[in-house]
Short mmCIF file of C-alpha atoms in Angstrom, two decimals:
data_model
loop_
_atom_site.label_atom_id
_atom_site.label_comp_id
_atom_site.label_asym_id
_atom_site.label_seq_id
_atom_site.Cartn_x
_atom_site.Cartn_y
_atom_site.Cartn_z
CA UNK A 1039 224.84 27.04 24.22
CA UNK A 1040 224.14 30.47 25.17
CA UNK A 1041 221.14 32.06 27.58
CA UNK A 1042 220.33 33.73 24.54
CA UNK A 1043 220.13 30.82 22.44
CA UNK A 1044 217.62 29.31 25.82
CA UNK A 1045 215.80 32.59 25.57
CA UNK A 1046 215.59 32.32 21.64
CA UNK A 1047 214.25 29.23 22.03
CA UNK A 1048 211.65 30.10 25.03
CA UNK A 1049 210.44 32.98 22.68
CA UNK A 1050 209.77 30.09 19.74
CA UNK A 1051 207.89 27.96 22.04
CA UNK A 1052 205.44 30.71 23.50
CA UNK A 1053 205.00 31.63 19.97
CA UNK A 1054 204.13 27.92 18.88
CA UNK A 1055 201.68 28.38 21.77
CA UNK A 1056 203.41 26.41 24.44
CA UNK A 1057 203.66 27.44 28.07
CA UNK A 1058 206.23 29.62 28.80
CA UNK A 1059 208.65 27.75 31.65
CA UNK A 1060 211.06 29.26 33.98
CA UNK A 1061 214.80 27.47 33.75
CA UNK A 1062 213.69 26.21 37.26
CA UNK A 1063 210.53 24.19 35.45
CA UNK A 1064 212.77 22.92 32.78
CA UNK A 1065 215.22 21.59 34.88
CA UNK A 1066 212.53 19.64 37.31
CA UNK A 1067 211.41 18.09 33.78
CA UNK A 1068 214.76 17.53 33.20
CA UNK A 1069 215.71 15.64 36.03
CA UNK A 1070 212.35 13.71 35.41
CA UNK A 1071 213.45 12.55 31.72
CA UNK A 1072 215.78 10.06 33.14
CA UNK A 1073 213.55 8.78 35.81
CA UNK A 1074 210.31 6.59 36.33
CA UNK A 1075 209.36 9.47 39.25
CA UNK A 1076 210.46 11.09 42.08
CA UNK A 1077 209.36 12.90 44.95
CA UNK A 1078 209.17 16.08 45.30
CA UNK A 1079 211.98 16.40 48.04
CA UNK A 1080 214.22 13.95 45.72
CA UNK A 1081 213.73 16.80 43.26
CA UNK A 1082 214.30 19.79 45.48
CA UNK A 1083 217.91 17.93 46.74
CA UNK A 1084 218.64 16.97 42.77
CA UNK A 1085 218.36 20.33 41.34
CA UNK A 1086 219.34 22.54 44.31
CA UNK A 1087 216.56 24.56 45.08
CA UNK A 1088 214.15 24.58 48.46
CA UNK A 1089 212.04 21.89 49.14
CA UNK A 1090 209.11 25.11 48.82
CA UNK A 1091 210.02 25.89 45.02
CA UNK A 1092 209.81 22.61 43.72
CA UNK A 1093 206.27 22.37 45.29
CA UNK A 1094 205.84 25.25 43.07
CA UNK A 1095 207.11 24.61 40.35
CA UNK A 1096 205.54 20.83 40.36
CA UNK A 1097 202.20 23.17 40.78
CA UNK A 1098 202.90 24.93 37.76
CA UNK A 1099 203.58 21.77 35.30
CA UNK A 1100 201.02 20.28 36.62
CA UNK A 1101 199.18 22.86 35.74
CA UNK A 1102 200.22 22.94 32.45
CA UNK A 1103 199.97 19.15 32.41
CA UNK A 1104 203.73 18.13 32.01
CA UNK A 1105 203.75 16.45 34.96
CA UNK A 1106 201.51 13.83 36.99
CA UNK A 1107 201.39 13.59 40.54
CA UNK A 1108 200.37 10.35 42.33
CA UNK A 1109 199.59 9.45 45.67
CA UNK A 1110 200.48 6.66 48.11
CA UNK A 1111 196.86 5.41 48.87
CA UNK A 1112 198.74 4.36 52.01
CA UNK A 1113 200.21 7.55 53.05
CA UNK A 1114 198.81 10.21 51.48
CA UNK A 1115 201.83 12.28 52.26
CA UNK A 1116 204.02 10.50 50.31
CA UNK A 1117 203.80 12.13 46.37
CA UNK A 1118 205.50 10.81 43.06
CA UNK A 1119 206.14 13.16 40.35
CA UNK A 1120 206.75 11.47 36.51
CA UNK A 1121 206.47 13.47 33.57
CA UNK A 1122 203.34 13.00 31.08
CA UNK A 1123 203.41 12.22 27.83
CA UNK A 1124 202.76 15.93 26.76
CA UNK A 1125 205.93 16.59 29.45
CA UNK A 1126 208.27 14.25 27.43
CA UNK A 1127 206.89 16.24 23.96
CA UNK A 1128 207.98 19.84 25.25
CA UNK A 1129 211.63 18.06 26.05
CA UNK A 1130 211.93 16.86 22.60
CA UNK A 1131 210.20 20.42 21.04
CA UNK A 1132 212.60 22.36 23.13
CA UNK A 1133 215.31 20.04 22.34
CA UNK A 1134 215.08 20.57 18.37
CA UNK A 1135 214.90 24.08 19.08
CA UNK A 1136 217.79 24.52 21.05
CA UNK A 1137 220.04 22.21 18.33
CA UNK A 1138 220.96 24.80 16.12
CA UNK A 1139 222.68 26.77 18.96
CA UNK A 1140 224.59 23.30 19.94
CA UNK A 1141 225.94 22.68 16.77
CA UNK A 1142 227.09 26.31 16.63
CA UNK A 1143 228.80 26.26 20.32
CA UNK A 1144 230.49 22.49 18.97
CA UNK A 1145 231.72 24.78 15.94
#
């Protein structure tokens, strides 16, 4: 797969009126697809990125409500990120989007 097939694909979704995500934002909800949650440090250390910009970009999905955040009623400090439902729905939107361009790079 090429950045232009990821940009291609980007384009589709903003068209189909879906928030527009940086590769940073898909790759937190990536790394959340194959977990119940995570925190937001576990996510900073799993995709390689400052402990700052995840905050961020947690902010941002949340935003766009792709992600949940929950609290430890115990420690309030202490955050869990999962992906939503509507989170999960981009994954699989994107997904089908991007699978022309994998069956062309498996070509």
């Amino acid at each position: 797969m090429t950045l232009n097939a990821l940009y291609t694909a980007l384009v589709d979704s903003f068209k189909a009126g879906e928030p527009i995500l940086t590769v940073r934002e898909i790759a937190v909800l990536l790394h959340l697809r194959n977990r119940i949650d995570c925190s937001t440090g576990e996510l900073a250390q799993a995709i390689f990125i400052p402990k700052a910009a995840a905050t961020r970009a947690v902010d941002m999905l949340e935003g766009s409500l792709l992600v949940h955040r929950t609290r430890n009623p115990d420690d309030l400090r202490f955050v869990r990120v999962r992906l939503t439902l509507s989170g999960i729905a981009y994954l699989e939107r994107l997904e089908r989007r991007l699978a022309p361009a994998k069956t062309k790079a498996a070509a």
